[in-house]
């Protein structure tokens, strides 16, 4: 598989009250096409900072982030915005959507902003409806965002993140605001998308969620301390995979 993301010597430093805070310290890793990678670590370890830095939502202090063959740290703000819109998808713990739009209109919105396609509005809506059927929320297409459950709204956010056929989907605690049942349902949808070829990188504090990923990177104090590869053994149950991951995490001080 080809690399879709290649991160080298990535550093992020903040100056707070004239004191230097090194949040990321020479981070190196790569993500291959079709991969599904979880970023785990204690609170304040730099998980979300890492996600934002490699997705172009934040500017690294130093290092390179090669995405789809191009170093995005060298792009202008407008070029970076175009890459994020056309080639990346984003899901957050807080389900940000436009309150004055229906669920369907929210999902279609990134497609209407993108310049990479000559599709008509109707064609874009058709694609959005296909995504909603896949995630079993087509029946709430015309609802306002306050008329659906948290699980339905997060599925809608997944649909929105996929509307421009991204090369890489970034997720920051995508199940963090959901109850256990909704969390597992949303994660199941992400696993399905990955099985269909979507590359995913997510931050999570939940070992049950991370165990569904193919790889887990463990970060502490801005450094990646270890990498876990989930066994592909078909005879291993989900609980077995969770137990093995938990044992690995505990060995690292989780």
PDB file of C-alpha atoms in Angstrom:
ATOM      1  CA  UNK A   1       0.000   0.000   0.000  1.00  0.00           C
ATOM      2  CA  UNK A   2       1.164   3.550  -0.751  1.00  0.00           C
ATOM      3  CA  UNK A   3       1.646   6.085   2.024  1.00  0.00           C
ATOM      4  CA  UNK A   4      -1.103   8.700   2.212  1.00  0.00           C
ATOM      5  CA  UNK A   5       0.451  10.503   5.193  1.00  0.00           C
ATOM      6  CA  UNK A   6       4.135  10.712   6.126  1.00  0.00           C
ATOM      7  CA  UNK A   7       5.080  12.742   9.203  1.00  0.00           C
ATOM      8  CA  UNK A   8       8.729  13.513   9.948  1.00  0.00           C
ATOM      9  CA  UNK A   9      10.287  15.270  12.957  1.00  0.00           C
ATOM     10  CA  UNK A  10       7.043  17.088  13.730  1.00  0.00           C
ATOM     11  CA  UNK A  11       7.232  19.625  16.569  1.00  0.00           C
ATOM     12  CA  UNK A  12       4.634  21.979  18.015  1.00  0.00           C
ATOM     13  CA  UNK A  13       5.614  24.590  20.578  1.00  0.00           C
ATOM     14  CA  UNK A  14       3.419  27.146  22.317  1.00  0.00           C
ATOM     15  CA  UNK A  15       4.687  30.161  24.246  1.00  0.00           C
ATOM     16  CA  UNK A  16       2.527  30.673  27.344  1.00  0.00           C
ATOM     17  CA  UNK A  17       3.417  33.453  29.816  1.00  0.00           C
ATOM     18  CA  UNK A  18       6.859  33.676  28.209  1.00  0.00           C
ATOM     19  CA  UNK A  19       7.410  29.980  28.901  1.00  0.00           C
ATOM     20  CA  UNK A  20       7.980  27.466  26.135  1.00  0.00           C
ATOM     21  CA  UNK A  21       5.598  24.500  26.073  1.00  0.00           C
ATOM     22  CA  UNK A  22       6.757  21.725  23.723  1.00  0.00           C
ATOM     23  CA  UNK A  23       3.523  19.838  23.013  1.00  0.00           C
ATOM     24  CA  UNK A  24       4.884  17.684  20.167  1.00  0.00           C
ATOM     25  CA  UNK A  25       8.539  16.613  20.059  1.00  0.00           C
ATOM     26  CA  UNK A  26      10.026  15.148  16.867  1.00  0.00           C
ATOM     27  CA  UNK A  27       7.050  12.922  16.061  1.00  0.00           C
ATOM     28  CA  UNK A  28       7.522  10.427  13.217  1.00  0.00           C
ATOM     29  CA  UNK A  29       4.930   8.057  11.754  1.00  0.00           C
ATOM     30  CA  UNK A  30       3.144   7.225   8.523  1.00  0.00           C
ATOM     31  CA  UNK A  31      -0.317   6.124   7.451  1.00  0.00           C
ATOM     32  CA  UNK A  32      -0.907   3.910   4.435  1.00  0.00           C
ATOM     33  CA  UNK A  33      -3.907   3.998   2.134  1.00  0.00           C
ATOM     34  CA  UNK A  34      -6.701   1.869   3.612  1.00  0.00           C
ATOM     35  CA  UNK A  35      -5.231   2.054   7.117  1.00  0.00           C
ATOM     36  CA  UNK A  36      -7.250   2.757  10.275  1.00  0.00           C
ATOM     37  CA  UNK A  37      -5.095   4.279  13.004  1.00  0.00           C
ATOM     38  CA  UNK A  38      -6.047   5.232  16.554  1.00  0.00           C
ATOM     39  CA  UNK A  39      -4.078   7.803  18.560  1.00  0.00           C
ATOM     40  CA  UNK A  40      -4.209   7.143  22.305  1.00  0.00           C
ATOM     41  CA  UNK A  41      -2.523   8.595  25.365  1.00  0.00           C
ATOM     42  CA  UNK A  42      -3.194  10.289  28.710  1.00  0.00           C
ATOM     43  CA  UNK A  43      -4.924  13.674  28.931  1.00  0.00           C
ATOM     44  CA  UNK A  44      -2.577  16.440  27.846  1.00  0.00           C
ATOM     45  CA  UNK A  45      -0.280  14.078  25.955  1.00  0.00           C
ATOM     46  CA  UNK A  46      -0.716  15.895  22.627  1.00  0.00           C
ATOM     47  CA  UNK A  47      -3.264  13.634  20.883  1.00  0.00           C
ATOM     48  CA  UNK A  48      -5.556  16.320  19.495  1.00  0.00           C
ATOM     49  CA  UNK A  49      -2.641  18.678  18.818  1.00  0.00           C
ATOM     50  CA  UNK A  50      -1.097  15.940  16.687  1.00  0.00           C
ATOM     51  CA  UNK A  51      -4.344  15.392  14.773  1.00  0.00           C
ATOM     52  CA  UNK A  52      -4.735  19.117  14.094  1.00  0.00           C
ATOM     53  CA  UNK A  53      -1.095  19.541  13.056  1.00  0.00           C
ATOM     54  CA  UNK A  54      -1.093  16.697  10.521  1.00  0.00           C
ATOM     55  CA  UNK A  55      -4.488  17.662   9.072  1.00  0.00           C
ATOM     56  CA  UNK A  56      -3.549  21.280   8.406  1.00  0.00           C
ATOM     57  CA  UNK A  57      -5.910  22.724  11.019  1.00  0.00           C
ATOM     58  CA  UNK A  58      -2.904  23.928  13.016  1.00  0.00           C
ATOM     59  CA  UNK A  59       0.558  25.030  11.900  1.00  0.00           C
ATOM     60  CA  UNK A  60       3.487  22.917  13.158  1.00  0.00           C
ATOM     61  CA  UNK A  61       6.518  24.689  14.598  1.00  0.00           C
ATOM     62  CA  UNK A  62       8.851  22.477  12.557  1.00  0.00           C
ATOM     63  CA  UNK A  63       8.961  19.194  10.667  1.00  0.00           C
ATOM     64  CA  UNK A  64       7.173  17.990   7.545  1.00  0.00           C
ATOM     65  CA  UNK A  65       3.712  16.564   6.893  1.00  0.00           C
ATOM     66  CA  UNK A  66       3.521  14.921   3.500  1.00  0.00           C
ATOM     67  CA  UNK A  67      -0.094  14.284   2.547  1.00  0.00           C
ATOM     68  CA  UNK A  68      -0.952  12.650  -0.782  1.00  0.00           C
ATOM     69  CA  UNK A  69       2.596  13.310  -2.000  1.00  0.00           C
ATOM     70  CA  UNK A  70       2.700  16.992  -1.032  1.00  0.00           C
ATOM     71  CA  UNK A  71       4.219  18.711   2.015  1.00  0.00           C
ATOM     72  CA  UNK A  72       1.216  20.611   3.362  1.00  0.00           C
ATOM     73  CA  UNK A  73       3.381  22.643   5.773  1.00  0.00           C
ATOM     74  CA  UNK A  74       4.579  24.614   2.740  1.00  0.00           C
ATOM     75  CA  UNK A  75       1.101  25.452   1.395  1.00  0.00           C
ATOM     76  CA  UNK A  76      -0.559  28.843   1.654  1.00  0.00           C
ATOM     77  CA  UNK A  77      -3.667  29.218   3.829  1.00  0.00           C
ATOM     78  CA  UNK A  78      -5.920  29.153   0.742  1.00  0.00           C
ATOM     79  CA  UNK A  79      -4.170  26.093  -0.716  1.00  0.00           C
ATOM     80  CA  UNK A  80      -4.450  24.321   2.630  1.00  0.00           C
ATOM     81  CA  UNK A  81      -8.154  25.150   2.927  1.00  0.00           C
ATOM     82  CA  UNK A  82      -8.718  23.655  -0.519  1.00  0.00           C
ATOM     83  CA  UNK A  83      -6.866  20.452   0.421  1.00  0.00           C
ATOM     84  CA  UNK A  84      -8.915  20.092   3.612  1.00  0.00           C
ATOM     85  CA  UNK A  85     -12.175  20.648   1.753  1.00  0.00           C
ATOM     86  CA  UNK A  86     -11.484  18.402  -1.234  1.00  0.00           C
ATOM     87  CA  UNK A  87      -9.199  15.658   0.073  1.00  0.00           C
ATOM     88  CA  UNK A  88      -9.842  15.388   3.828  1.00  0.00           C
ATOM     89  CA  UNK A  89     -12.877  14.645   5.949  1.00  0.00           C
ATOM     90  CA  UNK A  90     -13.371  15.660   9.587  1.00  0.00           C
ATOM     91  CA  UNK A  91     -15.485  14.338  12.471  1.00  0.00           C
ATOM     92  CA  UNK A  92     -15.366  15.910  15.931  1.00  0.00           C
ATOM     93  CA  UNK A  93     -16.644  15.034  19.383  1.00  0.00           C
ATOM     94  CA  UNK A  94     -18.879  18.098  19.279  1.00  0.00           C
ATOM     95  CA  UNK A  95     -21.220  17.717  16.329  1.00  0.00           C
ATOM     96  CA  UNK A  96     -20.978  21.122  14.691  1.00  0.00           C
ATOM     97  CA  UNK A  97     -23.741  21.744  12.151  1.00  0.00           C
ATOM     98  CA  UNK A  98     -25.583  24.770  10.798  1.00  0.00           C
ATOM     99  CA  UNK A  99     -28.719  25.277  12.871  1.00  0.00           C
ATOM    100  CA  UNK A 100     -30.656  26.917  10.032  1.00  0.00           C
ATOM    101  CA  UNK A 101     -30.156  23.955   7.661  1.00  0.00           C
ATOM    102  CA  UNK A 102     -31.745  20.516   7.520  1.00  0.00           C
ATOM    103  CA  UNK A 103     -29.649  17.396   8.062  1.00  0.00           C
ATOM    104  CA  UNK A 104     -29.472  16.808   4.297  1.00  0.00           C
ATOM    105  CA  UNK A 105     -28.471  20.405   3.559  1.00  0.00           C
ATOM    106  CA  UNK A 106     -25.712  20.216   6.189  1.00  0.00           C
ATOM    107  CA  UNK A 107     -24.332  17.068   4.572  1.00  0.00           C
ATOM    108  CA  UNK A 108     -24.409  18.598   1.072  1.00  0.00           C
ATOM    109  CA  UNK A 109     -22.802  21.884   2.164  1.00  0.00           C
ATOM    110  CA  UNK A 110     -19.107  20.881   1.702  1.00  0.00           C
ATOM    111  CA  UNK A 111     -19.924  19.584  -1.799  1.00  0.00           C
ATOM    112  CA  UNK A 112     -21.483  22.918  -2.758  1.00  0.00           C
ATOM    113  CA  UNK A 113     -18.345  24.715  -1.539  1.00  0.00           C
ATOM    114  CA  UNK A 114     -15.945  22.422  -3.427  1.00  0.00           C
ATOM    115  CA  UNK A 115     -14.717  23.369  -6.892  1.00  0.00           C
ATOM    116  CA  UNK A 116     -13.400  19.958  -7.860  1.00  0.00           C
ATOM    117  CA  UNK A 117     -16.713  18.675  -9.246  1.00  0.00           C
ATOM    118  CA  UNK A 118     -19.094  19.944 -11.926  1.00  0.00           C
ATOM    119  CA  UNK A 119     -22.028  18.057 -10.436  1.00  0.00           C
ATOM    120  CA  UNK A 120     -25.399  19.742 -10.238  1.00  0.00           C
ATOM    121  CA  UNK A 121     -27.035  20.407  -6.876  1.00  0.00           C
ATOM    122  CA  UNK A 122     -29.405  17.516  -7.538  1.00  0.00           C
ATOM    123  CA  UNK A 123     -26.495  15.133  -8.193  1.00  0.00           C
ATOM    124  CA  UNK A 124     -24.803  16.217  -4.968  1.00  0.00           C
ATOM    125  CA  UNK A 125     -28.027  15.675  -3.040  1.00  0.00           C
ATOM    126  CA  UNK A 126     -28.339  12.213  -4.581  1.00  0.00           C
ATOM    127  CA  UNK A 127     -24.860  11.312  -3.336  1.00  0.00           C
ATOM    128  CA  UNK A 128     -25.708  12.651   0.109  1.00  0.00           C
ATOM    129  CA  UNK A 129     -28.893  10.574   0.193  1.00  0.00           C
ATOM    130  CA  UNK A 130     -26.915   7.463  -0.786  1.00  0.00           C
ATOM    131  CA  UNK A 131     -24.557   8.074   2.137  1.00  0.00           C
ATOM    132  CA  UNK A 132     -27.518   8.591   4.474  1.00  0.00           C
ATOM    133  CA  UNK A 133     -29.079   5.312   3.354  1.00  0.00           C
ATOM    134  CA  UNK A 134     -25.778   3.539   3.962  1.00  0.00           C
ATOM    135  CA  UNK A 135     -25.694   4.897   7.508  1.00  0.00           C
ATOM    136  CA  UNK A 136     -29.434   4.298   8.072  1.00  0.00           C
ATOM    137  CA  UNK A 137     -30.460   7.935   8.611  1.00  0.00           C
ATOM    138  CA  UNK A 138     -32.275   8.717   5.352  1.00  0.00           C
ATOM    139  CA  UNK A 139     -35.535   9.042   7.289  1.00  0.00           C
ATOM    140  CA  UNK A 140     -34.220  12.202   9.051  1.00  0.00           C
ATOM    141  CA  UNK A 141     -32.988  13.969   5.892  1.00  0.00           C
ATOM    142  CA  UNK A 142     -35.472  16.829   6.237  1.00  0.00           C
ATOM    143  CA  UNK A 143     -35.211  17.149  10.028  1.00  0.00           C
ATOM    144  CA  UNK A 144     -33.579  20.046  11.818  1.00  0.00           C
ATOM    145  CA  UNK A 145     -30.444  19.191  13.787  1.00  0.00           C
ATOM    146  CA  UNK A 146     -32.307  19.447  17.100  1.00  0.00           C
ATOM    147  CA  UNK A 147     -34.860  16.881  15.974  1.00  0.00           C
ATOM    148  CA  UNK A 148     -32.508  13.876  15.892  1.00  0.00           C
ATOM    149  CA  UNK A 149     -30.616  11.799  18.469  1.00  0.00           C
ATOM    150  CA  UNK A 150     -26.915  12.236  19.199  1.00  0.00           C
ATOM    151  CA  UNK A 151     -26.119   8.981  17.406  1.00  0.00           C
ATOM    152  CA  UNK A 152     -28.078  10.062  14.317  1.00  0.00           C
ATOM    153  CA  UNK A 153     -26.380  13.461  14.323  1.00  0.00           C
ATOM    154  CA  UNK A 154     -22.915  11.908  14.500  1.00  0.00           C
ATOM    155  CA  UNK A 155     -23.808   9.598  11.613  1.00  0.00           C
ATOM    156  CA  UNK A 156     -24.859  12.693   9.699  1.00  0.00           C
ATOM    157  CA  UNK A 157     -21.452  14.199  10.507  1.00  0.00           C
ATOM    158  CA  UNK A 158     -19.829  11.065   9.048  1.00  0.00           C
ATOM    159  CA  UNK A 159     -21.930  11.493   5.890  1.00  0.00           C
ATOM    160  CA  UNK A 160     -20.846  15.124   5.659  1.00  0.00           C
ATOM    161  CA  UNK A 161     -17.192  14.149   6.101  1.00  0.00           C
ATOM    162  CA  UNK A 162     -17.513  11.663   3.215  1.00  0.00           C
ATOM    163  CA  UNK A 163     -19.437  13.836   0.748  1.00  0.00           C
ATOM    164  CA  UNK A 164     -16.320  14.946  -1.160  1.00  0.00           C
ATOM    165  CA  UNK A 165     -14.811  11.424  -1.245  1.00  0.00           C
ATOM    166  CA  UNK A 166     -11.820  12.277   0.988  1.00  0.00           C
ATOM    167  CA  UNK A 167      -8.521  10.471   0.759  1.00  0.00           C
ATOM    168  CA  UNK A 168      -8.181  10.569   4.553  1.00  0.00           C
ATOM    169  CA  UNK A 169     -10.803  10.901   7.274  1.00  0.00           C
ATOM    170  CA  UNK A 170      -9.716  12.535  10.556  1.00  0.00           C
ATOM    171  CA  UNK A 171     -11.795  11.947  13.687  1.00  0.00           C
ATOM    172  CA  UNK A 172     -11.236  13.585  17.083  1.00  0.00           C
ATOM    173  CA  UNK A 173     -13.033  11.576  19.804  1.00  0.00           C
ATOM    174  CA  UNK A 174     -15.909  10.795  17.383  1.00  0.00           C
ATOM    175  CA  UNK A 175     -17.785   8.767  20.010  1.00  0.00           C
ATOM    176  CA  UNK A 176     -16.840  10.849  23.053  1.00  0.00           C
ATOM    177  CA  UNK A 177     -20.219  12.601  23.403  1.00  0.00           C
ATOM    178  CA  UNK A 178     -22.304   9.463  22.857  1.00  0.00           C
ATOM    179  CA  UNK A 179     -23.603   6.723  25.140  1.00  0.00           C
ATOM    180  CA  UNK A 180     -22.098   3.249  24.857  1.00  0.00           C
ATOM    181  CA  UNK A 181     -24.722   1.892  22.442  1.00  0.00           C
ATOM    182  CA  UNK A 182     -24.502   4.880  20.094  1.00  0.00           C
ATOM    183  CA  UNK A 183     -20.699   4.840  20.368  1.00  0.00           C
ATOM    184  CA  UNK A 184     -20.463   1.258  19.155  1.00  0.00           C
ATOM    185  CA  UNK A 185     -23.005   1.896  16.379  1.00  0.00           C
ATOM    186  CA  UNK A 186     -21.038   4.896  15.121  1.00  0.00           C
ATOM    187  CA  UNK A 187     -17.771   2.954  15.370  1.00  0.00           C
ATOM    188  CA  UNK A 188     -19.329   0.109  13.406  1.00  0.00           C
ATOM    189  CA  UNK A 189     -20.083   2.564  10.592  1.00  0.00           C
ATOM    190  CA  UNK A 190     -16.492   3.820  10.608  1.00  0.00           C
ATOM    191  CA  UNK A 191     -15.206   0.230  10.451  1.00  0.00           C
ATOM    192  CA  UNK A 192     -17.483  -0.390   7.458  1.00  0.00           C
ATOM    193  CA  UNK A 193     -16.177   2.718   5.698  1.00  0.00           C
ATOM    194  CA  UNK A 194     -12.624   1.577   6.337  1.00  0.00           C
ATOM    195  CA  UNK A 195     -13.502  -1.861   4.960  1.00  0.00           C
ATOM    196  CA  UNK A 196     -14.676  -0.132   1.787  1.00  0.00           C
ATOM    197  CA  UNK A 197     -11.293   1.588   1.431  1.00  0.00           C
ATOM    198  CA  UNK A 198     -11.544   4.830   3.416  1.00  0.00           C
ATOM    199  CA  UNK A 199      -8.345   5.664   5.312  1.00  0.00           C
ATOM    200  CA  UNK A 200      -9.070   6.813   8.874  1.00  0.00           C
ATOM    201  CA  UNK A 201      -6.987   8.405  11.620  1.00  0.00           C
ATOM    202  CA  UNK A 202      -8.732   9.014  14.933  1.00  0.00           C
ATOM    203  CA  UNK A 203      -8.042  10.225  18.441  1.00  0.00           C
ATOM    204  CA  UNK A 204      -9.781   8.231  21.159  1.00  0.00           C
ATOM    205  CA  UNK A 205      -9.476   7.557  24.893  1.00  0.00           C
ATOM    206  CA  UNK A 206     -11.643   4.435  24.608  1.00  0.00           C
ATOM    207  CA  UNK A 207      -9.812   1.098  24.300  1.00  0.00           C
ATOM    208  CA  UNK A 208     -13.006  -0.584  23.056  1.00  0.00           C
ATOM    209  CA  UNK A 209     -13.039   1.854  20.135  1.00  0.00           C
ATOM    210  CA  UNK A 210      -9.292   1.638  19.500  1.00  0.00           C
ATOM    211  CA  UNK A 211      -9.411  -2.168  19.421  1.00  0.00           C
ATOM    212  CA  UNK A 212     -11.487  -1.921  16.225  1.00  0.00           C
ATOM    213  CA  UNK A 213      -8.641  -0.065  14.493  1.00  0.00           C
ATOM    214  CA  UNK A 214      -5.791  -1.738  12.639  1.00  0.00           C
ATOM    215  CA  UNK A 215      -3.057   0.168  14.499  1.00  0.00           C
ATOM    216  CA  UNK A 216      -2.769   2.120  17.724  1.00  0.00           C
ATOM    217  CA  UNK A 217      -0.124   4.797  18.335  1.00  0.00           C
ATOM    218  CA  UNK A 218       0.464   5.660  22.004  1.00  0.00           C
ATOM    219  CA  UNK A 219       1.638   9.177  22.709  1.00  0.00           C
ATOM    220  CA  UNK A 220       3.013  10.523  26.013  1.00  0.00           C
ATOM    221  CA  UNK A 221       4.316  14.064  26.588  1.00  0.00           C
ATOM    222  CA  UNK A 222       4.421  14.764  22.860  1.00  0.00           C
ATOM    223  CA  UNK A 223       6.332  11.615  21.899  1.00  0.00           C
ATOM    224  CA  UNK A 224       5.054   8.390  20.350  1.00  0.00           C
ATOM    225  CA  UNK A 225       6.091   5.754  22.892  1.00  0.00           C
ATOM    226  CA  UNK A 226       4.789   2.668  21.126  1.00  0.00           C
ATOM    227  CA  UNK A 227       2.766   1.189  18.289  1.00  0.00           C
ATOM    228  CA  UNK A 228       0.317  -1.687  18.530  1.00  0.00           C
ATOM    229  CA  UNK A 229      -0.869  -3.688  15.527  1.00  0.00           C
ATOM    230  CA  UNK A 230      -4.240  -5.372  16.017  1.00  0.00           C
ATOM    231  CA  UNK A 231      -4.081  -9.125  15.237  1.00  0.00           C
ATOM    232  CA  UNK A 232      -5.925 -10.132  12.065  1.00  0.00           C
ATOM    233  CA  UNK A 233      -6.652 -13.595  13.436  1.00  0.00           C
ATOM    234  CA  UNK A 234     -10.298 -14.338  12.548  1.00  0.00           C
ATOM    235  CA  UNK A 235     -10.560 -16.672  15.544  1.00  0.00           C
ATOM    236  CA  UNK A 236      -9.992 -13.783  17.958  1.00  0.00           C
ATOM    237  CA  UNK A 237     -13.196 -12.317  19.373  1.00  0.00           C
ATOM    238  CA  UNK A 238     -13.698  -8.589  19.837  1.00  0.00           C
ATOM    239  CA  UNK A 239     -13.288  -9.034  23.601  1.00  0.00           C
ATOM    240  CA  UNK A 240      -9.989 -10.891  23.033  1.00  0.00           C
ATOM    241  CA  UNK A 241      -8.711  -7.989  20.913  1.00  0.00           C
ATOM    242  CA  UNK A 242      -9.792  -5.503  23.576  1.00  0.00           C
ATOM    243  CA  UNK A 243      -8.048  -7.524  26.286  1.00  0.00           C
ATOM    244  CA  UNK A 244      -4.790  -7.729  24.323  1.00  0.00           C
ATOM    245  CA  UNK A 245      -4.857  -3.992  23.612  1.00  0.00           C
ATOM    246  CA  UNK A 246      -5.596  -3.223  27.269  1.00  0.00           C
ATOM    247  CA  UNK A 247      -2.663  -5.370  28.365  1.00  0.00           C
ATOM    248  CA  UNK A 248      -0.380  -3.513  25.942  1.00  0.00           C
ATOM    249  CA  UNK A 249      -1.660  -0.147  27.156  1.00  0.00           C
ATOM    250  CA  UNK A 250      -1.120  -1.092  30.793  1.00  0.00           C
ATOM    251  CA  UNK A 251       2.458  -2.136  30.013  1.00  0.00           C
ATOM    252  CA  UNK A 252       2.986   1.425  28.748  1.00  0.00           C
ATOM    253  CA  UNK A 253       1.485   2.954  31.890  1.00  0.00           C
ATOM    254  CA  UNK A 254      -2.082   3.569  30.698  1.00  0.00           C
TER     255      UNK A 254
END
